[in-house]
Amino acid sequence: MQPQAWQLEWSDKLSVGIDDIDAQHRHFIELINDLNRAILDRMDLTEIRHRMQVILDDAAQHFAHEEALFAASHYPDADEHTKRHRQATTAFMRIMTRLSDNHTESEWIEAGLKVKQLLVEHLITEDKKYRDYFKAHKQAAAS
Ligand SMILES: [Fe+2]
Ligand SMILES: [Fe+2]
């Protein structure tokens, strides 16, 4: 089936070369697609809010996982990256609290797009930055 224009697709270009992180990123993309599907299908707001909360909880776990990995591997930009995680979480929570039951459909769609943009941008720009470090680190450990 042809993916819808709003759907995100996993591709190897998104890979950071660490299997469990890639699996978590893939899962993220699925959850974001689920949220946007709920918005476009006009599911009730309780369901949409629930899907947002699932993403937020998943993001918190995922960010903690990455941060533990940075600490274990002495990643030099850990502090900066951790700061980006805090910023993304705050921005996400702001999007959620701004929405209430009487918002219009277009505002919900906008919120869904913002969530998508926020997390995907983090993945593409910030998470990509540690890929090369871990690639070199892994090779160094293997040699
Ligand atoms: Fe990540
Ligand atoms: Fe990250």
Short mmCIF file of N, CA, C and O and ligand atoms in Angstrom, two decimals:
data_model
loop_
_atom_site.label_atom_id
_atom_site.label_comp_id
_atom_site.label_asym_id
_atom_site.label_seq_id
_atom_site.Cartn_x
_atom_site.Cartn_y
_atom_site.Cartn_z
N MET A 1 0.84 -1.20 0.00
CA MET A 1 0.00 0.00 0.00
C MET A 1 0.88 1.26 0.00
O MET A 1 1.86 1.31 0.72
N GLN A 2 0.50 2.21 -0.78
CA GLN A 2 1.26 3.47 -0.88
C GLN A 2 1.13 4.27 0.43
O GLN A 2 0.01 4.46 0.92
N PRO A 3 2.25 4.69 1.01
CA PRO A 3 2.11 5.46 2.25
C PRO A 3 1.46 6.83 1.99
O PRO A 3 1.62 7.39 0.92
N GLN A 4 0.72 7.32 2.98
CA GLN A 4 0.10 8.63 2.85
C GLN A 4 1.19 9.70 2.96
O GLN A 4 2.22 9.47 3.59
N ALA A 5 0.91 10.86 2.37
CA ALA A 5 1.91 11.93 2.35
C ALA A 5 2.36 12.35 3.76
O ALA A 5 3.51 12.70 3.97
N TRP A 6 1.47 12.28 4.74
CA TRP A 6 1.80 12.74 6.08
C TRP A 6 2.57 11.69 6.87
O TRP A 6 3.13 11.99 7.92
N GLN A 7 2.59 10.46 6.33
CA GLN A 7 3.24 9.39 7.08
C GLN A 7 4.75 9.47 7.01
O GLN A 7 5.31 9.77 5.97
N LEU A 8 5.39 9.13 8.12
CA LEU A 8 6.84 9.06 8.13
C LEU A 8 7.24 7.64 7.83
O LEU A 8 6.59 6.71 8.25
N GLU A 9 8.33 7.52 7.10
CA GLU A 9 8.83 6.18 6.78
C GLU A 9 10.24 6.05 7.34
O GLU A 9 11.05 6.95 7.18
N TRP A 10 10.49 4.91 7.95
CA TRP A 10 11.86 4.65 8.41
C TRP A 10 12.73 4.40 7.19
O TRP A 10 12.30 3.79 6.21
N SER A 11 13.95 4.91 7.21
CA SER A 11 14.88 4.54 6.16
C SER A 11 16.26 4.39 6.78
O SER A 11 16.51 4.91 7.88
N ASP A 12 17.14 3.72 6.09
CA ASP A 12 18.49 3.50 6.62
C ASP A 12 19.24 4.81 6.84
O ASP A 12 20.17 4.87 7.63
N LYS A 13 18.79 5.84 6.14
CA LYS A 13 19.42 7.15 6.32
C LYS A 13 19.25 7.65 7.76
O LYS A 13 20.00 8.47 8.24
N LEU A 14 18.20 7.15 8.42
CA LEU A 14 17.94 7.57 9.80
C LEU A 14 18.74 6.76 10.82
O LEU A 14 18.78 7.08 12.00
N SER A 15 19.36 5.71 10.36
CA SER A 15 20.05 4.82 11.28
C SER A 15 21.24 5.50 11.96
O SER A 15 22.00 6.23 11.33
N VAL A 16 21.40 5.25 13.26
CA VAL A 16 22.58 5.76 13.97
C VAL A 16 23.59 4.63 14.18
O VAL A 16 24.61 4.82 14.84
N GLY A 17 23.29 3.46 13.66
CA GLY A 17 24.24 2.35 13.71
C GLY A 17 24.28 1.61 15.04
O GLY A 17 25.17 0.81 15.29
N ILE A 18 23.31 1.89 15.91
CA ILE A 18 23.22 1.18 17.19
C ILE A 18 21.85 0.51 17.21
O ILE A 18 20.82 1.21 17.16
N ASP A 19 21.84 -0.82 17.24
CA ASP A 19 20.60 -1.55 17.00
C ASP A 19 19.43 -1.16 17.92
O ASP A 19 18.32 -0.93 17.46
N ASP A 20 19.69 -1.13 19.23
CA ASP A 20 18.54 -0.85 20.10
C ASP A 20 18.04 0.59 19.97
O ASP A 20 16.85 0.85 20.07
N ILE A 21 18.96 1.51 19.68
CA ILE A 21 18.52 2.91 19.47
C ILE A 21 17.71 3.00 18.17
O ILE A 21 16.65 3.63 18.12
N ASP A 22 18.19 2.34 17.13
CA ASP A 22 17.43 2.34 15.87
C ASP A 22 16.03 1.76 16.08
O ASP A 22 15.05 2.28 15.55
N ALA A 23 15.95 0.69 16.86
CA ALA A 23 14.65 0.06 17.12
C ALA A 23 13.73 1.03 17.86
O ALA A 23 12.54 1.14 17.55
N GLN A 24 14.29 1.78 18.80
CA GLN A 24 13.48 2.77 19.53
C GLN A 24 13.05 3.91 18.61
O GLN A 24 11.92 4.40 18.69
N HIS A 25 13.94 4.33 17.73
CA HIS A 25 13.58 5.40 16.78
C HIS A 25 12.49 4.93 15.81
O HIS A 25 11.57 5.69 15.48
N ARG A 26 12.60 3.70 15.38
CA ARG A 26 11.56 3.14 14.51
C ARG A 26 10.21 3.14 15.20
O ARG A 26 9.18 3.48 14.61
N HIS A 27 10.24 2.74 16.47
CA HIS A 27 9.01 2.69 17.26
C HIS A 27 8.40 4.09 17.41
O HIS A 27 7.19 4.29 17.30
N PHE A 28 9.27 5.07 17.64
CA PHE A 28 8.88 6.46 17.72
C PHE A 28 8.10 6.90 16.49
O PHE A 28 7.05 7.53 16.57
N ILE A 29 8.67 6.57 15.35
CA ILE A 29 8.05 6.95 14.08
C ILE A 29 6.66 6.32 13.96
O ILE A 29 5.70 6.97 13.55
N GLU A 30 6.55 5.08 14.39
CA GLU A 30 5.23 4.42 14.38
C GLU A 30 4.23 5.15 15.28
O GLU A 30 3.08 5.35 14.91
N LEU A 31 4.70 5.52 16.46
CA LEU A 31 3.81 6.21 17.40
C LEU A 31 3.37 7.57 16.86
O LEU A 31 2.23 7.99 17.03
N ILE A 32 4.30 8.27 16.21
CA ILE A 32 3.96 9.57 15.64
C ILE A 32 2.96 9.39 14.49
O ILE A 32 2.00 10.15 14.37
N ASN A 33 3.14 8.35 13.70
CA ASN A 33 2.17 8.06 12.64
C ASN A 33 0.80 7.73 13.24
O ASN A 33 -0.23 8.15 12.71
N ASP A 34 0.80 6.98 14.34
CA ASP A 34 -0.47 6.65 15.00
C ASP A 34 -1.19 7.91 15.48
O ASP A 34 -2.41 8.01 15.36
N LEU A 35 -0.41 8.83 16.02
CA LEU A 35 -1.01 10.08 16.51
C LEU A 35 -1.62 10.86 15.34
O LEU A 35 -2.76 11.31 15.41
N ASN A 36 -0.85 10.99 14.27
CA ASN A 36 -1.35 11.77 13.15
C ASN A 36 -2.54 11.09 12.46
O ASN A 36 -3.44 11.77 11.97
N ARG A 37 -2.55 9.78 12.48
CA ARG A 37 -3.69 9.06 11.93
C ARG A 37 -4.93 9.36 12.76
O ARG A 37 -6.01 9.62 12.23
N ALA A 38 -4.77 9.35 14.09
CA ALA A 38 -5.90 9.63 14.99
C ALA A 38 -6.45 11.03 14.75
O ALA A 38 -7.67 11.24 14.74
N ILE A 39 -5.54 11.98 14.52
CA ILE A 39 -5.99 13.36 14.29
C ILE A 39 -6.75 13.45 12.96
O ILE A 39 -7.84 14.00 12.88
N LEU A 40 -6.16 12.86 11.92
CA LEU A 40 -6.79 12.96 10.60
C LEU A 40 -8.09 12.18 10.52
O LEU A 40 -9.00 12.55 9.79
N ASP A 41 -8.19 11.08 11.28
CA ASP A 41 -9.43 10.30 11.30
C ASP A 41 -10.46 10.89 12.27
O ASP A 41 -11.50 10.30 12.50
N ARG A 42 -10.13 12.01 12.84
CA ARG A 42 -11.01 12.71 13.78
C ARG A 42 -11.46 11.82 14.93
O ARG A 42 -12.64 11.80 15.29
N MET A 43 -10.54 11.07 15.45
CA MET A 43 -10.86 10.29 16.64
C MET A 43 -11.12 11.27 17.78
O MET A 43 -10.74 12.43 17.70
N ASP A 44 -11.76 10.78 18.85
CA ASP A 44 -12.08 11.76 19.89
C ASP A 44 -10.82 12.23 20.63
O ASP A 44 -9.77 11.59 20.60
N LEU A 45 -10.99 13.36 21.26
CA LEU A 45 -9.83 14.02 21.84
C LEU A 45 -9.17 13.22 22.95
O LEU A 45 -7.96 13.33 23.16
N THR A 46 -9.96 12.41 23.63
CA THR A 46 -9.37 11.56 24.68
C THR A 46 -8.35 10.63 24.06
O THR A 46 -7.27 10.41 24.61
N GLU A 47 -8.69 10.08 22.91
CA GLU A 47 -7.78 9.16 22.22
C GLU A 47 -6.53 9.89 21.72
O GLU A 47 -5.41 9.40 21.85
N ILE A 48 -6.74 11.07 21.16
CA ILE A 48 -5.60 11.84 20.64
C ILE A 48 -4.66 12.22 21.79
O ILE A 48 -3.44 12.06 21.69
N ARG A 49 -5.27 12.67 22.87
CA ARG A 49 -4.47 13.05 24.04
C ARG A 49 -3.71 11.83 24.58
O ARG A 49 -2.55 11.92 24.96
N HIS A 50 -4.40 10.70 24.59
CA HIS A 50 -3.76 9.46 25.05
C HIS A 50 -2.54 9.12 24.18
O HIS A 50 -1.48 8.79 24.68
N ARG A 51 -2.70 9.25 22.88
CA ARG A 51 -1.58 8.93 21.98
C ARG A 51 -0.42 9.91 22.17
O ARG A 51 0.74 9.54 22.04
N MET A 52 -0.75 11.15 22.46
CA MET A 52 0.32 12.12 22.73
C MET A 52 1.06 11.73 24.00
O MET A 52 2.29 11.81 24.05
N GLN A 53 0.30 11.33 25.00
CA GLN A 53 0.92 10.94 26.28
C GLN A 53 1.83 9.72 26.09
O GLN A 53 2.92 9.65 26.67
N VAL A 54 1.40 8.78 25.26
CA VAL A 54 2.22 7.59 24.98
C VAL A 54 3.55 8.02 24.36
O VAL A 54 4.61 7.52 24.73
N ILE A 55 3.50 8.97 23.44
CA ILE A 55 4.74 9.45 22.80
C ILE A 55 5.63 10.15 23.82
O ILE A 55 6.85 9.92 23.86
N LEU A 56 5.01 10.95 24.66
CA LEU A 56 5.78 11.68 25.68
C LEU A 56 6.46 10.70 26.64
O LEU A 56 7.65 10.87 26.96
N ASP A 57 5.74 9.69 27.08
CA ASP A 57 6.31 8.67 27.99
C ASP A 57 7.44 7.91 27.30
O ASP A 57 8.49 7.64 27.88
N ASP A 58 7.20 7.56 26.05
CA ASP A 58 8.18 6.82 25.29
C ASP A 58 9.45 7.67 25.08
O ASP A 58 10.57 7.18 25.19
N ALA A 59 9.23 8.96 24.80
CA ALA A 59 10.36 9.88 24.60
C ALA A 59 11.19 9.98 25.88
O ALA A 59 12.42 9.95 25.82
N ALA A 60 10.52 10.06 27.02
CA ALA A 60 11.24 10.18 28.30
C ALA A 60 12.14 8.95 28.51
O ALA A 60 13.31 9.09 28.88
N GLN A 61 11.60 7.79 28.24
CA GLN A 61 12.38 6.55 28.40
C GLN A 61 13.54 6.50 27.41
O GLN A 61 14.65 6.12 27.74
N HIS A 62 13.22 6.87 26.19
CA HIS A 62 14.24 6.84 25.13
C HIS A 62 15.38 7.82 25.42
O HIS A 62 16.56 7.48 25.27
N PHE A 63 15.02 9.03 25.84
CA PHE A 63 16.04 10.03 26.14
C PHE A 63 16.94 9.52 27.28
O PHE A 63 18.16 9.67 27.22
N ALA A 64 16.33 8.94 28.28
CA ALA A 64 17.10 8.41 29.41
C ALA A 64 18.05 7.30 28.94
O ALA A 64 19.20 7.21 29.38
N HIS A 65 17.57 6.49 28.02
CA HIS A 65 18.38 5.42 27.46
C HIS A 65 19.61 5.98 26.73
O HIS A 65 20.73 5.52 26.91
N GLU A 66 19.38 6.99 25.90
CA GLU A 66 20.49 7.61 25.18
C GLU A 66 21.48 8.23 26.16
O GLU A 66 22.70 8.09 26.01
N GLU A 67 20.95 8.90 27.17
CA GLU A 67 21.83 9.59 28.13
C GLU A 67 22.68 8.59 28.91
O GLU A 67 23.85 8.86 29.20
N ALA A 68 22.12 7.43 29.22
CA ALA A 68 22.88 6.39 29.91
C ALA A 68 24.01 5.87 29.00
O ALA A 68 25.12 5.61 29.45
N LEU A 69 23.67 5.76 27.73
CA LEU A 69 24.66 5.31 26.76
C LEU A 69 25.81 6.32 26.63
O LEU A 69 26.99 5.95 26.57
N PHE A 70 25.45 7.60 26.64
CA PHE A 70 26.48 8.64 26.55
C PHE A 70 27.42 8.54 27.75
O PHE A 70 28.64 8.63 27.60
N ALA A 71 26.83 8.37 28.92
CA ALA A 71 27.64 8.31 30.15
C ALA A 71 28.56 7.09 30.10
O ALA A 71 29.76 7.20 30.40
N ALA A 72 28.04 5.97 29.67
CA ALA A 72 28.82 4.74 29.63
C ALA A 72 29.96 4.82 28.60
O ALA A 72 30.98 4.17 28.74
N SER A 73 29.75 5.64 27.54
CA SER A 73 30.73 5.70 26.46
C SER A 73 31.57 6.98 26.50
O SER A 73 32.30 7.25 25.56
N HIS A 74 31.37 7.78 27.55
CA HIS A 74 32.10 9.05 27.68
C HIS A 74 31.95 9.92 26.44
O HIS A 74 32.92 10.50 25.94
N TYR A 75 30.73 9.98 25.95
CA TYR A 75 30.45 10.82 24.77
C TYR A 75 30.70 12.29 25.13
O TYR A 75 30.10 12.80 26.08
N PRO A 76 31.58 12.98 24.38
CA PRO A 76 31.97 14.34 24.80
C PRO A 76 30.84 15.38 24.73
O PRO A 76 30.89 16.37 25.46
N ASP A 77 29.86 15.19 23.87
CA ASP A 77 28.79 16.19 23.76
C ASP A 77 27.53 15.80 24.53
O ASP A 77 26.43 16.27 24.22
N ALA A 78 27.71 14.96 25.54
CA ALA A 78 26.56 14.47 26.31
C ALA A 78 25.73 15.60 26.93
O ALA A 78 24.50 15.59 26.85
N ASP A 79 26.40 16.60 27.50
CA ASP A 79 25.66 17.67 28.18
C ASP A 79 24.79 18.45 27.21
O ASP A 79 23.63 18.74 27.49
N GLU A 80 25.39 18.78 26.07
CA GLU A 80 24.66 19.53 25.06
C GLU A 80 23.45 18.72 24.56
O GLU A 80 22.34 19.23 24.43
N HIS A 81 23.68 17.43 24.33
CA HIS A 81 22.60 16.58 23.82
C HIS A 81 21.49 16.44 24.86
O HIS A 81 20.30 16.50 24.54
N THR A 82 21.90 16.28 26.11
CA THR A 82 20.91 16.15 27.20
C THR A 82 20.06 17.43 27.29
O THR A 82 18.86 17.36 27.51
N LYS A 83 20.72 18.57 27.07
CA LYS A 83 19.99 19.83 27.07
C LYS A 83 18.92 19.84 25.97
O LYS A 83 17.80 20.29 26.17
N ARG A 84 19.28 19.32 24.81
CA ARG A 84 18.31 19.25 23.69
C ARG A 84 17.13 18.35 24.05
O ARG A 84 16.01 18.60 23.65
N HIS A 85 17.42 17.27 24.79
CA HIS A 85 16.32 16.40 25.22
C HIS A 85 15.36 17.17 26.14
O HIS A 85 14.14 17.05 25.99
N ARG A 86 15.92 17.94 27.06
CA ARG A 86 15.07 18.72 27.98
C ARG A 86 14.24 19.73 27.19
O ARG A 86 13.06 19.91 27.45
N GLN A 87 14.89 20.39 26.21
CA GLN A 87 14.17 21.39 25.41
C GLN A 87 13.03 20.76 24.63
O GLN A 87 11.93 21.30 24.57
N ALA A 88 13.30 19.60 24.03
CA ALA A 88 12.26 18.93 23.23
C ALA A 88 11.11 18.51 24.14
O ALA A 88 9.93 18.66 23.79
N THR A 89 11.42 18.01 25.34
CA THR A 89 10.38 17.58 26.27
C THR A 89 9.53 18.77 26.70
O THR A 89 8.29 18.69 26.72
N THR A 90 10.18 19.88 27.01
CA THR A 90 9.44 21.08 27.42
C THR A 90 8.54 21.57 26.29
O THR A 90 7.37 21.91 26.52
N ALA A 91 9.08 21.60 25.08
CA ALA A 91 8.29 22.07 23.94
C ALA A 91 7.09 21.15 23.71
O ALA A 91 5.97 21.62 23.44
N PHE A 92 7.29 19.87 23.86
CA PHE A 92 6.23 18.89 23.70
C PHE A 92 5.13 19.11 24.75
O PHE A 92 3.94 19.16 24.44
N MET A 93 5.55 19.29 25.99
CA MET A 93 4.58 19.48 27.06
C MET A 93 3.78 20.76 26.87
O MET A 93 2.60 20.83 27.17
N ARG A 94 4.46 21.76 26.33
CA ARG A 94 3.77 23.03 26.06
C ARG A 94 2.69 22.83 24.99
O ARG A 94 1.59 23.36 25.10
N ILE A 95 3.02 22.07 23.96
CA ILE A 95 2.03 21.79 22.90
C ILE A 95 0.81 21.10 23.53
O ILE A 95 -0.33 21.43 23.25
N MET A 96 1.09 20.13 24.40
CA MET A 96 -0.01 19.37 25.02
C MET A 96 -0.88 20.22 25.92
O MET A 96 -2.10 20.12 25.89
N THR A 97 -0.25 21.06 26.73
CA THR A 97 -1.07 21.83 27.68
C THR A 97 -1.85 22.94 26.98
O THR A 97 -2.89 23.37 27.45
N ARG A 98 -1.35 23.38 25.84
CA ARG A 98 -2.04 24.44 25.11
C ARG A 98 -3.36 23.94 24.51
O ARG A 98 -4.26 24.70 24.23
N LEU A 99 -3.43 22.64 24.29
CA LEU A 99 -4.63 22.09 23.66
C LEU A 99 -5.71 21.81 24.70
O LEU A 99 -5.45 21.26 25.75
N SER A 100 -6.91 22.19 24.38
CA SER A 100 -8.02 21.81 25.25
C SER A 100 -9.17 21.32 24.36
O SER A 100 -9.10 21.39 23.14
N ASP A 101 -10.21 20.84 25.00
CA ASP A 101 -11.30 20.21 24.25
C ASP A 101 -11.95 21.11 23.21
O ASP A 101 -12.48 20.65 22.22
N ASN A 102 -11.94 22.40 23.45
CA ASN A 102 -12.65 23.26 22.51
C ASN A 102 -11.76 23.86 21.42
O ASN A 102 -12.11 24.84 20.80
N HIS A 103 -10.60 23.26 21.22
CA HIS A 103 -9.79 23.73 20.12
C HIS A 103 -10.33 23.21 18.79
O HIS A 103 -10.97 22.17 18.74
N THR A 104 -10.03 23.94 17.74
CA THR A 104 -10.53 23.54 16.44
C THR A 104 -9.70 22.39 15.88
O THR A 104 -8.58 22.15 16.33
N GLU A 105 -10.27 21.74 14.91
CA GLU A 105 -9.59 20.62 14.28
C GLU A 105 -8.22 21.05 13.71
O GLU A 105 -7.24 20.32 13.83
N SER A 106 -8.19 22.24 13.10
CA SER A 106 -6.92 22.66 12.48
C SER A 106 -5.84 22.85 13.54
O SER A 106 -4.66 22.63 13.29
N GLU A 107 -6.26 23.25 14.74
CA GLU A 107 -5.27 23.40 15.81
C GLU A 107 -4.73 22.05 16.26
O GLU A 107 -3.56 21.92 16.61
N TRP A 108 -5.58 21.05 16.25
CA TRP A 108 -5.13 19.70 16.58
C TRP A 108 -4.16 19.19 15.52
O TRP A 108 -3.15 18.58 15.83
N ILE A 109 -4.50 19.45 14.26
CA ILE A 109 -3.62 19.00 13.17
C ILE A 109 -2.27 19.69 13.30
O ILE A 109 -1.22 19.06 13.18
N GLU A 110 -2.32 20.97 13.61
CA GLU A 110 -1.08 21.72 13.78
C GLU A 110 -0.25 21.14 14.93
O GLU A 110 0.97 21.00 14.83
N ALA A 111 -0.93 20.79 16.02
CA ALA A 111 -0.23 20.22 17.17
C ALA A 111 0.43 18.89 16.79
O ALA A 111 1.57 18.63 17.15
N GLY A 112 -0.29 18.08 16.03
CA GLY A 112 0.25 16.79 15.59
C GLY A 112 1.48 16.98 14.72
O GLY A 112 2.48 16.28 14.86
N LEU A 113 1.40 17.97 13.84
CA LEU A 113 2.54 18.25 12.95
C LEU A 113 3.74 18.76 13.74
O LEU A 113 4.88 18.41 13.46
N LYS A 114 3.44 19.58 14.75
CA LYS A 114 4.53 20.13 15.57
C LYS A 114 5.24 19.03 16.33
O LYS A 114 6.47 19.03 16.44
N VAL A 115 4.47 18.09 16.88
CA VAL A 115 5.05 16.96 17.61
C VAL A 115 5.96 16.17 16.68
O VAL A 115 7.09 15.82 17.02
N LYS A 116 5.46 15.94 15.49
CA LYS A 116 6.23 15.19 14.50
C LYS A 116 7.53 15.91 14.18
O LYS A 116 8.61 15.33 14.22
N GLN A 117 7.40 17.19 13.89
CA GLN A 117 8.57 18.00 13.50
C GLN A 117 9.62 18.03 14.62
O GLN A 117 10.81 17.84 14.38
N LEU A 118 9.12 18.24 15.82
CA LEU A 118 9.99 18.34 16.98
C LEU A 118 10.85 17.09 17.16
O LEU A 118 12.06 17.15 17.32
N LEU A 119 10.20 15.94 17.14
CA LEU A 119 10.92 14.71 17.42
C LEU A 119 11.75 14.23 16.23
O LEU A 119 12.85 13.73 16.39
N VAL A 120 11.21 14.42 15.04
CA VAL A 120 11.95 13.97 13.86
C VAL A 120 13.18 14.85 13.64
O VAL A 120 14.25 14.35 13.31
N GLU A 121 13.01 16.13 13.91
CA GLU A 121 14.15 17.02 13.78
C GLU A 121 15.26 16.65 14.76
O GLU A 121 16.43 16.67 14.44
N HIS A 122 14.85 16.28 15.96
CA HIS A 122 15.84 15.86 16.96
C HIS A 122 16.60 14.63 16.45
O HIS A 122 17.81 14.56 16.54
N LEU A 123 15.84 13.72 15.91
CA LEU A 123 16.43 12.47 15.40
C LEU A 123 17.41 12.75 14.26
O LEU A 123 18.52 12.23 14.21
N ILE A 124 16.97 13.60 13.33
CA ILE A 124 17.78 13.85 12.13
C ILE A 124 18.99 14.73 12.43
O ILE A 124 20.07 14.50 11.92
N THR A 125 18.80 15.74 13.27
CA THR A 125 19.92 16.65 13.51
C THR A 125 20.75 16.25 14.72
O THR A 125 21.96 16.05 14.60
N GLU A 126 20.13 16.09 15.87
CA GLU A 126 20.90 15.85 17.10
C GLU A 126 21.42 14.42 17.19
O GLU A 126 22.59 14.18 17.47
N ASP A 127 20.53 13.45 16.97
CA ASP A 127 20.96 12.06 17.14
C ASP A 127 22.01 11.66 16.09
O ASP A 127 22.88 10.85 16.35
N LYS A 128 21.90 12.28 14.92
CA LYS A 128 22.89 12.01 13.88
C LYS A 128 24.30 12.37 14.33
O LYS A 128 25.28 11.78 13.89
N LYS A 129 24.39 13.37 15.23
CA LYS A 129 25.70 13.87 15.65
C LYS A 129 26.49 12.80 16.40
O LYS A 129 27.71 12.81 16.37
N TYR A 130 25.80 11.92 17.13
CA TYR A 130 26.57 10.94 17.89
C TYR A 130 26.88 9.69 17.07
O TYR A 130 27.66 8.84 17.49
N ARG A 131 26.28 9.58 15.90
CA ARG A 131 26.49 8.40 15.07
C ARG A 131 27.98 8.17 14.76
O ARG A 131 28.50 7.08 14.96
N ASP A 132 28.65 9.22 14.31
CA ASP A 132 30.05 9.07 13.92
C ASP A 132 30.94 8.75 15.12
O ASP A 132 31.86 7.95 15.02
N TYR A 133 30.61 9.38 16.24
CA TYR A 133 31.41 9.11 17.45
C TYR A 133 31.30 7.64 17.83
O TYR A 133 32.31 6.98 18.09
N PHE A 134 30.09 7.12 17.82
CA PHE A 134 29.90 5.73 18.23
C PHE A 134 30.46 4.74 17.21
O PHE A 134 30.93 3.68 17.58
N LYS A 135 30.43 5.14 15.97
CA LYS A 135 31.00 4.29 14.93
C LYS A 135 32.51 4.14 15.19
O LYS A 135 33.05 3.04 15.20
N ALA A 136 33.18 5.27 15.43
CA ALA A 136 34.62 5.25 15.70
C ALA A 136 34.93 4.52 17.01
O ALA A 136 35.87 3.76 17.10
N HIS A 137 34.07 4.78 17.98
CA HIS A 137 34.23 4.21 19.31
C HIS A 137 34.13 2.68 19.27
O HIS A 137 34.92 1.97 19.87
N LYS A 138 33.15 2.22 18.51
CA LYS A 138 32.92 0.77 18.37
C LYS A 138 34.12 0.11 17.70
O LYS A 138 34.58 -0.94 18.11
N GLN A 139 34.60 0.79 16.64
CA GLN A 139 35.76 0.25 15.91
C GLN A 139 36.99 0.21 16.80
O GLN A 139 37.73 -0.75 16.79
N ALA A 140 37.16 1.27 17.58
CA ALA A 140 38.30 1.33 18.48
C ALA A 140 38.22 0.20 19.51
O ALA A 140 39.21 -0.43 19.84
N ALA A 141 37.00 -0.05 19.97
CA ALA A 141 36.80 -1.11 20.97
C ALA A 141 37.05 -2.49 20.37
O ALA A 141 37.53 -3.40 21.05
N ALA A 142 36.74 -2.61 19.07
CA ALA A 142 36.87 -3.91 18.41
C ALA A 142 38.32 -4.22 18.02
O ALA A 142 38.73 -5.37 17.93
N SER A 143 39.11 -3.15 17.82
CA SER A 143 40.49 -3.39 17.34
C SER A 143 41.47 -3.63 18.49
O SER A 143 41.17 -3.38 19.63
FE FE B 1 16.95 9.52 19.87
FE FE B 2 18.63 12.24 21.39
#
